[in-house]
Amino acid sequence: MTVPLEYFVIVAAALFMTGAVGFLIRRNLLVLLMSIELMLNAVNLTLVAFNRQYVGGHAGQIFTFFIIAIAAAEAAVGLAIVLAFFRLRSTVRSDDADLLRN
């Protein structure tokens, strides 16, 4: 029994929408980073699902590998920036980041 492609796309759309809503509504920088990770994982799920459907090549899996590598680098750099911002302002709210303009 195989799972239809539409189910994967629906789950990926739900993941992406959850990440997009979290990114647009929340003000905590850590939640913003997690929302970006959710959106990237939704794209990964879609790429792998379409690669599973069309077995001619491995392009979807290769793109997913690069997206995972980029997400790891984004998490490392993003967490370093959040840590530096927390040390400077003692908060992780994105509304307070505009106070750094001087």
Tab-separated table of N, CA and C in Angstrom:
chain	number	residue	atom	x	y	z
A	1	MET	N	0.837	-1.175	0.000
A	1	MET	CA	0.000	0.000	0.000
A	1	MET	C	0.885	1.243	0.000
A	2	THR	N	0.687	2.094	-0.967
A	2	THR	CA	1.478	3.312	-1.059
A	2	THR	C	0.623	4.520	-0.686
A	3	VAL	N	1.280	5.503	-0.150
A	3	VAL	CA	0.604	6.737	0.232
A	3	VAL	C	0.576	7.654	-0.986
A	4	PRO	N	-0.588	8.193	-1.327
A	4	PRO	CA	-0.672	9.074	-2.493
A	4	PRO	C	0.131	10.361	-2.302
A	5	LEU	N	0.546	10.925	-3.411
A	5	LEU	CA	1.343	12.153	-3.396
A	5	LEU	C	0.584	13.316	-2.763
A	6	GLU	N	-0.720	13.334	-2.932
A	6	GLU	CA	-1.528	14.439	-2.410
A	6	GLU	C	-1.435	14.537	-0.896
A	7	TYR	N	-1.311	13.416	-0.196
A	7	TYR	CA	-1.200	13.440	1.256
A	7	TYR	C	0.093	14.130	1.693
A	8	PHE	N	1.173	13.825	0.990
A	8	PHE	CA	2.439	14.473	1.311
A	8	PHE	C	2.358	15.976	1.081
A	9	VAL	N	1.716	16.370	-0.002
A	9	VAL	CA	1.607	17.792	-0.327
A	9	VAL	C	0.718	18.502	0.690
A	10	ILE	N	-0.332	17.851	1.151
A	10	ILE	CA	-1.212	18.456	2.155
A	10	ILE	C	-0.471	18.634	3.481
A	11	VAL	N	0.278	17.623	3.899
A	11	VAL	CA	1.054	17.743	5.139
A	11	VAL	C	2.118	18.831	5.001
A	12	ALA	N	2.773	18.892	3.851
A	12	ALA	CA	3.788	19.917	3.632
A	12	ALA	C	3.161	21.310	3.630
A	13	ALA	N	1.987	21.447	3.042
A	13	ALA	CA	1.306	22.749	3.048
A	13	ALA	C	0.922	23.152	4.463
A	14	ALA	N	0.462	22.192	5.266
A	14	ALA	CA	0.122	22.497	6.658
A	14	ALA	C	1.359	22.908	7.440
A	15	LEU	N	2.478	22.211	7.226
A	15	LEU	CA	3.730	22.588	7.884
A	15	LEU	C	4.180	23.983	7.470
A	16	PHE	N	4.098	24.258	6.183
A	16	PHE	CA	4.536	25.561	5.689
A	16	PHE	C	3.651	26.674	6.240
A	17	MET	N	2.353	26.454	6.264
A	17	MET	CA	1.446	27.481	6.794
A	17	MET	C	1.667	27.697	8.285
A	18	THR	N	1.927	26.624	9.028
A	18	THR	CA	2.230	26.765	10.449
A	18	THR	C	3.490	27.599	10.643
A	19	GLY	N	4.511	27.334	9.845
A	19	GLY	CA	5.734	28.123	9.929
A	19	GLY	C	5.532	29.565	9.519
A	20	ALA	N	4.747	29.793	8.474
A	20	ALA	CA	4.508	31.159	8.006
A	20	ALA	C	3.715	31.962	9.031
A	21	VAL	N	2.691	31.351	9.609
A	21	VAL	CA	1.903	32.045	10.632
A	21	VAL	C	2.759	32.316	11.865
A	22	GLY	N	3.565	31.350	12.257
A	22	GLY	CA	4.466	31.560	13.398
A	22	GLY	C	5.469	32.661	13.141
A	23	PHE	N	5.955	32.752	11.916
A	23	PHE	CA	6.915	33.796	11.584
A	23	PHE	C	6.267	35.173	11.565
A	24	LEU	N	5.032	35.258	11.092
A	24	LEU	CA	4.371	36.548	10.970
A	24	LEU	C	3.774	37.044	12.285
A	25	ILE	N	3.386	36.143	13.164
A	25	ILE	CA	2.684	36.559	14.380
A	25	ILE	C	3.612	36.709	15.579
A	26	ARG	N	4.523	35.789	15.778
A	26	ARG	CA	5.343	35.787	16.987
A	26	ARG	C	6.436	36.838	16.923
A	27	ARG	N	6.891	37.295	18.076
A	27	ARG	CA	7.940	38.311	18.159
A	27	ARG	C	9.228	37.793	18.792
A	28	ASN	N	9.231	36.560	19.251
A	28	ASN	CA	10.416	35.972	19.853
A	28	ASN	C	11.355	35.505	18.740
A	29	LEU	N	12.621	35.897	18.825
A	29	LEU	CA	13.567	35.546	17.758
A	29	LEU	C	13.784	34.040	17.646
A	30	LEU	N	13.759	33.331	18.764
A	30	LEU	CA	13.930	31.879	18.709
A	30	LEU	C	12.745	31.205	18.016
A	31	VAL	N	11.545	31.705	18.259
A	31	VAL	CA	10.362	31.159	17.592
A	31	VAL	C	10.411	31.485	16.106
A	32	LEU	N	10.932	32.658	15.754
A	32	LEU	CA	11.086	32.998	14.343
A	32	LEU	C	12.038	32.022	13.646
A	33	LEU	N	13.137	31.686	14.299
A	33	LEU	CA	14.076	30.717	13.714
A	33	LEU	C	13.433	29.336	13.570
A	34	MET	N	12.655	28.924	14.567
A	34	MET	CA	11.980	27.629	14.472
A	34	MET	C	10.921	27.640	13.366
A	35	SER	N	10.272	28.774	13.161
A	35	SER	CA	9.289	28.877	12.089
A	35	SER	C	9.953	28.767	10.722
A	36	ILE	N	11.119	29.361	10.581
A	36	ILE	CA	11.863	29.233	9.326
A	36	ILE	C	12.256	27.777	9.096
A	37	GLU	N	12.656	27.084	10.156
A	37	GLU	CA	13.004	25.667	10.029
A	37	GLU	C	11.786	24.843	9.604
A	38	LEU	N	10.619	25.165	10.147
A	38	LEU	CA	9.401	24.456	9.737
A	38	LEU	C	9.125	24.656	8.254
A	39	MET	N	9.281	25.877	7.775
A	39	MET	CA	9.033	26.144	6.362
A	39	MET	C	10.040	25.413	5.479
A	40	LEU	N	11.299	25.378	5.898
A	40	LEU	CA	12.308	24.649	5.119
A	40	LEU	C	12.015	23.146	5.105
A	41	ASN	N	11.561	22.609	6.222
A	41	ASN	CA	11.227	21.182	6.269
A	41	ASN	C	10.002	20.863	5.421
A	42	ALA	N	9.083	21.792	5.304
A	42	ALA	CA	7.939	21.583	4.416
A	42	ALA	C	8.397	21.498	2.967
A	43	VAL	N	9.320	22.354	2.598
A	43	VAL	CA	9.876	22.299	1.239
A	43	VAL	C	10.620	20.984	1.025
A	44	ASN	N	11.376	20.545	2.034
A	44	ASN	CA	12.088	19.270	1.925
A	44	ASN	C	11.124	18.109	1.723
A	45	LEU	N	10.038	18.106	2.478
A	45	LEU	CA	9.045	17.041	2.338
A	45	LEU	C	8.447	17.026	0.937
A	46	THR	N	8.172	18.193	0.399
A	46	THR	CA	7.617	18.273	-0.949
A	46	THR	C	8.613	17.769	-1.992
A	47	LEU	N	9.856	18.174	-1.861
A	47	LEU	CA	10.872	17.727	-2.819
A	47	LEU	C	11.046	16.218	-2.794
A	48	VAL	N	11.109	15.638	-1.605
A	48	VAL	CA	11.295	14.193	-1.504
A	48	VAL	C	10.050	13.454	-1.993
A	49	ALA	N	8.866	13.998	-1.714
A	49	ALA	CA	7.637	13.338	-2.180
A	49	ALA	C	7.559	13.327	-3.702
A	50	PHE	N	7.889	14.454	-4.340
A	50	PHE	CA	7.858	14.474	-5.803
A	50	PHE	C	8.978	13.618	-6.395
A	51	ASN	N	10.116	13.558	-5.711
A	51	ASN	CA	11.186	12.693	-6.188
A	51	ASN	C	10.771	11.224	-6.084
A	52	ARG	N	10.001	10.880	-5.064
A	52	ARG	CA	9.501	9.513	-4.913
A	52	ARG	C	8.485	9.183	-6.005
A	53	GLN	N	7.707	10.178	-6.402
A	53	GLN	CA	6.684	9.962	-7.435
A	53	GLN	C	7.328	9.792	-8.811
A	54	TYR	N	8.316	10.634	-9.104
A	54	TYR	CA	8.992	10.605	-10.408
A	54	TYR	C	10.406	10.094	-10.196
A	55	VAL	N	10.592	8.809	-10.380
A	55	VAL	CA	11.828	8.137	-9.993
A	55	VAL	C	12.924	8.232	-11.045
A	56	GLY	N	12.816	9.140	-11.991
A	56	GLY	CA	13.806	9.249	-13.057
A	56	GLY	C	15.180	9.685	-12.570
A	57	GLY	N	15.261	10.454	-11.508
A	57	GLY	CA	16.545	10.937	-11.007
A	57	GLY	C	16.463	11.180	-9.513
A	58	HIS	N	17.540	11.734	-9.001
A	58	HIS	CA	17.622	12.008	-7.566
A	58	HIS	C	17.744	13.502	-7.290
A	59	ALA	N	17.227	14.312	-8.173
A	59	ALA	CA	17.370	15.762	-8.023
A	59	ALA	C	16.671	16.274	-6.765
A	60	GLY	N	15.500	15.737	-6.438
A	60	GLY	CA	14.777	16.172	-5.250
A	60	GLY	C	15.536	15.874	-3.973
A	61	GLN	N	16.157	14.699	-3.920
A	61	GLN	CA	16.933	14.338	-2.730
A	61	GLN	C	18.218	15.153	-2.631
A	62	ILE	N	18.819	15.479	-3.753
A	62	ILE	CA	20.033	16.297	-3.739
A	62	ILE	C	19.707	17.713	-3.276
A	63	PHE	N	18.622	18.286	-3.788
A	63	PHE	CA	18.201	19.614	-3.328
A	63	PHE	C	17.870	19.594	-1.843
A	64	THR	N	17.224	18.523	-1.377
A	64	THR	CA	16.891	18.401	0.041
A	64	THR	C	18.156	18.355	0.886
A	65	PHE	N	19.164	17.642	0.425
A	65	PHE	CA	20.433	17.589	1.157
A	65	PHE	C	21.040	18.984	1.291
A	66	PHE	N	21.035	19.755	0.213
A	66	PHE	CA	21.588	21.109	0.277
A	66	PHE	C	20.747	22.020	1.163
A	67	ILE	N	19.438	21.859	1.156
A	67	ILE	CA	18.581	22.670	2.015
A	67	ILE	C	18.835	22.343	3.482
A	68	ILE	N	19.047	21.079	3.794
A	68	ILE	CA	19.364	20.697	5.169
A	68	ILE	C	20.688	21.311	5.604
A	69	ALA	N	21.682	21.324	4.713
A	69	ALA	CA	22.969	21.937	5.038
A	69	ALA	C	22.822	23.443	5.246
A	70	ILE	N	22.035	24.085	4.407
A	70	ILE	CA	21.804	25.525	4.552
A	70	ILE	C	21.037	25.811	5.838
A	71	ALA	N	20.076	24.956	6.189
A	71	ALA	CA	19.310	25.145	7.425
A	71	ALA	C	20.201	25.002	8.649
A	72	ALA	N	21.158	24.084	8.604
A	72	ALA	CA	22.080	23.933	9.731
A	72	ALA	C	22.955	25.171	9.884
A	73	ALA	N	23.430	25.700	8.766
A	73	ALA	CA	24.236	26.926	8.828
A	73	ALA	C	23.393	28.104	9.298
A	74	GLU	N	22.159	28.175	8.826
A	74	GLU	CA	21.253	29.254	9.257
A	74	GLU	C	20.982	29.167	10.749
A	75	ALA	N	20.799	27.971	11.271
A	75	ALA	CA	20.547	27.811	12.700
A	75	ALA	C	21.761	28.221	13.520
A	76	ALA	N	22.946	27.848	13.070
A	76	ALA	CA	24.155	28.201	13.808
A	76	ALA	C	24.380	29.712	13.818
A	77	VAL	N	24.277	30.343	12.657
A	77	VAL	CA	24.487	31.793	12.578
A	77	VAL	C	23.359	32.535	13.282
A	78	GLY	N	22.123	32.077	13.085
A	78	GLY	CA	20.986	32.724	13.735
A	78	GLY	C	21.054	32.647	15.241
A	79	LEU	N	21.412	31.492	15.781
A	79	LEU	CA	21.536	31.369	17.227
A	79	LEU	C	22.680	32.207	17.770
A	80	ALA	N	23.761	32.332	17.019
A	80	ALA	CA	24.860	33.196	17.456
A	80	ALA	C	24.421	34.659	17.496
A	81	ILE	N	23.662	35.084	16.506
A	81	ILE	CA	23.158	36.459	16.491
A	81	ILE	C	22.176	36.683	17.635
A	82	VAL	N	21.299	35.720	17.885
A	82	VAL	CA	20.345	35.848	18.991
A	82	VAL	C	21.075	35.894	20.322
A	83	LEU	N	22.094	35.088	20.486
A	83	LEU	CA	22.874	35.094	21.730
A	83	LEU	C	23.571	36.432	21.935
A	84	ALA	N	24.157	36.977	20.874
A	84	ALA	CA	24.802	38.291	20.979
A	84	ALA	C	23.780	39.384	21.284
A	85	PHE	N	22.613	39.304	20.667
A	85	PHE	CA	21.557	40.275	20.921
A	85	PHE	C	21.053	40.160	22.353
A	86	PHE	N	20.933	38.931	22.861
A	86	PHE	CA	20.478	38.739	24.240
A	86	PHE	C	21.490	39.300	25.228
A	87	ARG	N	22.759	39.124	24.949
A	87	ARG	CA	23.786	39.680	25.842
A	87	ARG	C	23.766	41.199	25.844
A	88	LEU	N	23.408	41.780	24.729
A	88	LEU	CA	23.386	43.238	24.616
A	88	LEU	C	22.133	43.843	25.235
A	89	ARG	N	20.963	43.255	24.972
A	89	ARG	CA	19.683	43.844	25.387
A	89	ARG	C	18.937	43.060	26.464
A	90	SER	N	19.376	41.856	26.813
A	90	SER	CA	18.720	40.983	27.792
A	90	SER	C	17.286	40.627	27.395
A	91	THR	N	17.040	40.534	26.124
A	91	THR	CA	15.742	40.115	25.606
A	91	THR	C	15.940	39.470	24.243
A	92	VAL	N	14.958	38.658	23.839
A	92	VAL	CA	15.010	38.042	22.517
A	92	VAL	C	13.800	38.434	21.683
A	93	ARG	N	13.172	39.539	22.023
A	93	ARG	CA	12.033	40.032	21.247
A	93	ARG	C	12.527	40.794	20.033
A	94	SER	N	11.920	40.499	18.890
A	94	SER	CA	12.368	41.133	17.650
A	94	SER	C	11.983	42.612	17.590
A	95	ASP	N	11.001	43.031	18.388
A	95	ASP	CA	10.622	44.444	18.406
A	95	ASP	C	11.735	45.324	18.956
A	96	ASP	N	12.566	44.771	19.831
A	96	ASP	CA	13.646	45.549	20.438
A	96	ASP	C	14.879	45.636	19.555
A	97	ALA	N	14.894	44.918	18.447
A	97	ALA	CA	16.071	44.931	17.568
A	97	ALA	C	16.206	46.247	16.827
A	98	ASP	N	15.122	46.981	16.629
A	98	ASP	CA	15.228	48.253	15.923
A	98	ASP	C	15.901	49.332	16.775
A	99	LEU	N	16.076	49.053	18.057
A	99	LEU	CA	16.767	49.999	18.931
A	99	LEU	C	18.273	49.995	18.702
A	100	LEU	N	18.768	49.045	17.914
A	100	LEU	CA	20.199	48.951	17.664
A	100	LEU	C	20.667	49.947	16.613
A	101	ARG	N	19.756	50.631	15.951
A	101	ARG	CA	20.137	51.625	14.944
A	101	ARG	C	20.591	52.900	15.626
A	102	ASN	N	21.841	53.194	15.538
A	102	ASN	CA	22.395	54.448	16.077
A	102	ASN	C	23.528	54.936	15.226
